[in-house]
């Protein structure tokens, strides 16, 4: 497919992927198996400590790439290696073509190299009349199909064995069986002669070890060893970010790389190549050995304090393996050349904003990629920053500009929300609490869920009447509602107050608070998001409370992690933002861990039906809270039953569900299918956005599933 010029065209391409039944089944099967295998592979290891060590070592290397390059070049040249530094992709291709010409090479075999994909090396070699054969099984398949890789580690994951059998039938002109082992034998037979005939072998490199001048290659097939051994000329192409000071640094990464990539403890082959080896057909009995380092913006990126962590990437592909969006549409639609979360970033820096502008919007911000990243890269935050940067460069769309202006002005924003209850009357269904039909601005594509009406009375307007009076408080708490629970679901906040009441909690609801600003971040309106952050920090004054409690997981994660970064450049606000962040806590953690609420606070179990739980992305990953809500459900006497993939995104993602309704619908239905399979008649969660998505979807499906915020479920059972 061609790259889409507009978001509308890109969505159509994604829809074609959604309609591919085999792709969906293959991705689902892999994603499910991967999660299990990865857990097993890291069992008994301190995974987070290992990742932190890798990140620190990579950061130290990134800070001195030019120095490391010179040291490596000196060491490698002493061992008979020719070392080159290419400033651009075109320059790297030119160097390799010149090497081929100088040494009379006509036939080339390649092992898998994402860097070669980045430079479109094959296209250039073929344009020069050279015969190029990919020898990795997956890469050979997609080369024959004239496609790009759909995964960095498993490039042909999107294809079935039947499609491969048909392809091999065309290539060999003999009918081929779809049995996988037989297909592998066909590939082995077809490729074996290519190694023997080849004049040049081209490989990538996972590591360029400075202390030895050696490269390291990590593979699961033996083709890389044949490519680097049999031909008389070997060229290794790798990014300068693969430079690593010591062998120990490389071995540390190898402890995580295969576990993160495929759930293996170790790959089949780890190959180290030092110097020009003996070769009977080479000059002076030695192999002609070249290493081409590619810059292509990496050295400039290494100087960027915000984005240089991208260069930590070890190319394991795990960010795609756990991404709910990648799972739906595959790598050809969630990437340009590099795929998954890291691909959304690398596309912008290596291939330009035209290739990246649609891709970066197709991130649901669930945080799954960040949680598994072997190098600890904050992928979701950087993706949103790239989106904002692209809009700063190209101009901001009118809807996001208007949203930014409205939300930056709290009084205007709240006035519009309060008056919405009058504007919604023509489309309001008074008996259900939903919009009877969607306004034209939403369109039919949003009809996969029912949308709620704005409440008749905002929580802030009810607060003076319901505020508990506490004479000798144990804790002083500031309540943060966010805009949805203030104006759409005030009953959730009231339920939270009821649960906390009677435990010595003096609660305050600062009226100067507004939306947390996360929707603005999702829309690429970073300046407006910062303005909102400043308003909230000033309104909530962390010095006057022990905790800032919010019943919205998304708000909690954003307040806690984003605010200190957003306001770090303001000397007067930076420390206040840090204190503010430290006091933010989610409702379940506060009730369970701080107040110590237990079964004695609730009525005895009365035999009501099963209850399932959806773990909001920003709670389980953003805040690392997993046990508190489940424990509260059990203590409240609810018959909690686990469902499949409780911690996988429900598909809301705030404005994501408006931009990509087709993908949002699929994620929602998968979630509701899993809940239905558990036999639960009730579903609870800790996020009003998730409630909106799940309750609205359940309403459309008409299966009688009751969806509530956990505070409502607890309040109903409180003594």
PDB file of N, CA, C and O in Angstrom, residues 90-121:
ATOM      1  N   UNK A  90      21.334   7.442   1.758  1.00  0.00           N
ATOM      2  CA  UNK A  90      21.829   7.391   0.382  1.00  0.00           C
ATOM      3  C   UNK A  90      23.346   7.199   0.354  1.00  0.00           C
ATOM      4  O   UNK A  90      23.878   6.467  -0.484  1.00  0.00           O
ATOM      5  N   UNK A  91      24.051   7.848   1.280  1.00  0.00           N
ATOM      6  CA  UNK A  91      25.505   7.722   1.335  1.00  0.00           C
ATOM      7  C   UNK A  91      25.914   6.301   1.727  1.00  0.00           C
ATOM      8  O   UNK A  91      26.873   5.747   1.189  1.00  0.00           O
ATOM      9  N   UNK A  92      25.169   5.698   2.665  1.00  0.00           N
ATOM     10  CA  UNK A  92      25.468   4.317   3.061  1.00  0.00           C
ATOM     11  C   UNK A  92      25.286   3.374   1.881  1.00  0.00           C
ATOM     12  O   UNK A  92      26.132   2.493   1.617  1.00  0.00           O
ATOM     13  N   UNK A  93      24.205   3.552   1.141  1.00  0.00           N
ATOM     14  CA  UNK A  93      23.962   2.710  -0.031  1.00  0.00           C
ATOM     15  C   UNK A  93      25.046   2.898  -1.080  1.00  0.00           C
ATOM     16  O   UNK A  93      25.497   1.939  -1.721  1.00  0.00           O
ATOM     17  N   UNK A  94      25.488   4.141  -1.249  1.00  0.00           N
ATOM     18  CA  UNK A  94      26.535   4.438  -2.228  1.00  0.00           C
ATOM     19  C   UNK A  94      27.840   3.754  -1.841  1.00  0.00           C
ATOM     20  O   UNK A  94      28.539   3.185  -2.697  1.00  0.00           O
ATOM     21  N   UNK A  95      28.198   3.789  -0.581  1.00  0.00           N
ATOM     22  CA  UNK A  95      29.434   3.145  -0.111  1.00  0.00           C
ATOM     23  C   UNK A  95      29.389   1.652  -0.405  1.00  0.00           C
ATOM     24  O   UNK A  95      30.360   1.057  -0.914  1.00  0.00           O
ATOM     25  N   UNK A  96      28.257   1.015  -0.101  1.00  0.00           N
ATOM     26  CA  UNK A  96      28.146  -0.431  -0.295  1.00  0.00           C
ATOM     27  C   UNK A  96      28.172  -0.790  -1.779  1.00  0.00           C
ATOM     28  O   UNK A  96      28.824  -1.771  -2.185  1.00  0.00           O
ATOM     29  N   UNK A  97      27.513   0.009  -2.598  1.00  0.00           N
ATOM     30  CA  UNK A  97      27.544  -0.239  -4.045  1.00  0.00           C
ATOM     31  C   UNK A  97      28.962  -0.070  -4.599  1.00  0.00           C
ATOM     32  O   UNK A  97      29.391  -0.822  -5.484  1.00  0.00           O
ATOM     33  N   UNK A  98      29.692   0.901  -4.078  1.00  0.00           N
ATOM     34  CA  UNK A  98      31.068   1.118  -4.527  1.00  0.00           C
ATOM     35  C   UNK A  98      31.961  -0.055  -4.133  1.00  0.00           C
ATOM     36  O   UNK A  98      32.820  -0.494  -4.910  1.00  0.00           O
ATOM     37  N   UNK A  99      31.746  -0.595  -2.931  1.00  0.00           N
ATOM     38  CA  UNK A  99      32.521  -1.766  -2.505  1.00  0.00           C
ATOM     39  C   UNK A  99      32.256  -2.932  -3.447  1.00  0.00           C
ATOM     40  O   UNK A  99      33.185  -3.645  -3.870  1.00  0.00           O
ATOM     41  N   UNK A 100      30.988  -3.126  -3.792  1.00  0.00           N
ATOM     42  CA  UNK A 100      30.631  -4.217  -4.708  1.00  0.00           C
ATOM     43  C   UNK A 100      31.301  -4.026  -6.067  1.00  0.00           C
ATOM     44  O   UNK A 100      31.856  -4.977  -6.647  1.00  0.00           O
ATOM     45  N   UNK A 101      31.274  -2.802  -6.557  1.00  0.00           N
ATOM     46  CA  UNK A 101      31.872  -2.522  -7.869  1.00  0.00           C
ATOM     47  C   UNK A 101      33.387  -2.701  -7.834  1.00  0.00           C
ATOM     48  O   UNK A 101      33.973  -3.313  -8.744  1.00  0.00           O
ATOM     49  N   UNK A 102      34.028  -2.191  -6.794  1.00  0.00           N
ATOM     50  CA  UNK A 102      35.482  -2.271  -6.701  1.00  0.00           C
ATOM     51  C   UNK A 102      35.985  -3.703  -6.642  1.00  0.00           C
ATOM     52  O   UNK A 102      37.118  -3.991  -7.055  1.00  0.00           O
ATOM     53  N   UNK A 103      35.162  -4.615  -6.143  1.00  0.00           N
ATOM     54  CA  UNK A 103      35.608  -5.995  -5.963  1.00  0.00           C
ATOM     55  C   UNK A 103      34.898  -6.963  -6.905  1.00  0.00           C
ATOM     56  O   UNK A 103      34.956  -8.175  -6.710  1.00  0.00           O
ATOM     57  N   UNK A 104      34.256  -6.396  -7.921  1.00  0.00           N
ATOM     58  CA  UNK A 104      33.659  -7.234  -8.951  1.00  0.00           C
ATOM     59  C   UNK A 104      32.556  -8.139  -8.449  1.00  0.00           C
ATOM     60  O   UNK A 104      32.387  -9.260  -8.945  1.00  0.00           O
ATOM     61  N   UNK A 105      31.803  -7.691  -7.516  1.00  0.00           N
ATOM     62  CA  UNK A 105      30.721  -8.511  -6.947  1.00  0.00           C
ATOM     63  C   UNK A 105      29.448  -8.337  -7.778  1.00  0.00           C
ATOM     64  O   UNK A 105      29.051  -7.213  -8.093  1.00  0.00           O
ATOM     65  N   UNK A 106      28.812  -9.461  -8.094  1.00  0.00           N
ATOM     66  CA  UNK A 106      27.564  -9.419  -8.848  1.00  0.00           C
ATOM     67  C   UNK A 106      26.401 -10.053  -8.072  1.00  0.00           C
ATOM     68  O   UNK A 106      25.264  -9.667  -8.239  1.00  0.00           O
ATOM     69  N   UNK A 107      26.729 -11.051  -7.260  1.00  0.00           N
ATOM     70  CA  UNK A 107      25.689 -11.770  -6.522  1.00  0.00           C
ATOM     71  C   UNK A 107      25.873 -11.516  -5.015  1.00  0.00           C
ATOM     72  O   UNK A 107      26.966 -11.704  -4.491  1.00  0.00           O
ATOM     73  N   UNK A 108      24.787 -11.117  -4.385  1.00  0.00           N
ATOM     74  CA  UNK A 108      24.852 -10.719  -2.981  1.00  0.00           C
ATOM     75  C   UNK A 108      23.817 -11.497  -2.174  1.00  0.00           C
ATOM     76  O   UNK A 108      22.667 -11.657  -2.599  1.00  0.00           O
ATOM     77  N   UNK A 109      24.239 -11.999  -1.022  1.00  0.00           N
ATOM     78  CA  UNK A 109      23.302 -12.584  -0.066  1.00  0.00           C
ATOM     79  C   UNK A 109      23.269 -11.703   1.179  1.00  0.00           C
ATOM     80  O   UNK A 109      24.284 -11.155   1.587  1.00  0.00           O
ATOM     81  N   UNK A 110      22.086 -11.568   1.741  1.00  0.00           N
ATOM     82  CA  UNK A 110      21.905 -10.691   2.908  1.00  0.00           C
ATOM     83  C   UNK A 110      21.262 -11.462   4.040  1.00  0.00           C
ATOM     84  O   UNK A 110      20.387 -12.291   3.824  1.00  0.00           O
ATOM     85  N   UNK A 111      21.698 -11.158   5.246  1.00  0.00           N
ATOM     86  CA  UNK A 111      20.962 -11.607   6.424  1.00  0.00           C
ATOM     87  C   UNK A 111      20.139 -10.427   6.932  1.00  0.00           C
ATOM     88  O   UNK A 111      20.343  -9.291   6.512  1.00  0.00           O
ATOM     89  N   UNK A 112      19.221 -10.701   7.832  1.00  0.00           N
ATOM     90  CA  UNK A 112      18.252  -9.687   8.248  1.00  0.00           C
ATOM     91  C   UNK A 112      18.938  -8.455   8.828  1.00  0.00           C
ATOM     92  O   UNK A 112      19.815  -8.555   9.667  1.00  0.00           O
ATOM     93  N   UNK A 113      18.498  -7.297   8.371  1.00  0.00           N
ATOM     94  CA  UNK A 113      19.040  -6.030   8.856  1.00  0.00           C
ATOM     95  C   UNK A 113      17.978  -4.953   8.723  1.00  0.00           C
ATOM     96  O   UNK A 113      17.608  -4.575   7.606  1.00  0.00           O
ATOM     97  N   UNK A 114      17.457  -4.465   9.858  1.00  0.00           N
ATOM     98  CA  UNK A 114      16.499  -3.376   9.807  1.00  0.00           C
ATOM     99  C   UNK A 114      17.153  -2.093   9.318  1.00  0.00           C
ATOM    100  O   UNK A 114      16.500  -1.242   8.718  1.00  0.00           O
ATOM    101  N   UNK A 115      18.459  -1.955   9.548  1.00  0.00           N
ATOM    102  CA  UNK A 115      19.156  -0.770   9.059  1.00  0.00           C
ATOM    103  C   UNK A 115      19.183  -0.757   7.538  1.00  0.00           C
ATOM    104  O   UNK A 115      19.032   0.302   6.906  1.00  0.00           O
ATOM    105  N   UNK A 116      19.348  -1.930   6.929  1.00  0.00           N
ATOM    106  CA  UNK A 116      19.302  -2.016   5.467  1.00  0.00           C
ATOM    107  C   UNK A 116      17.897  -1.721   4.952  1.00  0.00           C
ATOM    108  O   UNK A 116      17.736  -1.146   3.860  1.00  0.00           O
ATOM    109  N   UNK A 117      16.875  -2.117   5.721  1.00  0.00           N
ATOM    110  CA  UNK A 117      15.505  -1.748   5.350  1.00  0.00           C
ATOM    111  C   UNK A 117      15.341  -0.229   5.435  1.00  0.00           C
ATOM    112  O   UNK A 117      14.695   0.391   4.587  1.00  0.00           O
ATOM    113  N   UNK A 118      15.925   0.359   6.467  1.00  0.00           N
ATOM    114  CA  UNK A 118      15.842   1.807   6.662  1.00  0.00           C
ATOM    115  C   UNK A 118      16.398   2.572   5.471  1.00  0.00           C
ATOM    116  O   UNK A 118      15.836   3.582   5.050  1.00  0.00           O
ATOM    117  N   UNK A 119      17.519   2.086   4.928  1.00  0.00           N
ATOM    118  CA  UNK A 119      18.163   2.795   3.811  1.00  0.00           C
ATOM    119  C   UNK A 119      17.608   2.383   2.458  1.00  0.00           C
ATOM    120  O   UNK A 119      18.000   2.952   1.439  1.00  0.00           O
ATOM    121  N   UNK A 120      16.703   1.392   2.439  1.00  0.00           N
ATOM    122  CA  UNK A 120      16.195   0.821   1.178  1.00  0.00           C
ATOM    123  C   UNK A 120      17.355   0.322   0.317  1.00  0.00           C
ATOM    124  O   UNK A 120      17.421   0.541  -0.890  1.00  0.00           O
ATOM    125  N   UNK A 121      18.264  -0.383   0.971  1.00  0.00           N
ATOM    126  CA  UNK A 121      19.490  -0.834   0.313  1.00  0.00           C
ATOM    127  C   UNK A 121      19.210  -1.734  -0.878  1.00  0.00           C
ATOM    128  O   UNK A 121      19.857  -1.599  -1.931  1.00  0.00           O
TER     129      UNK A 121
END
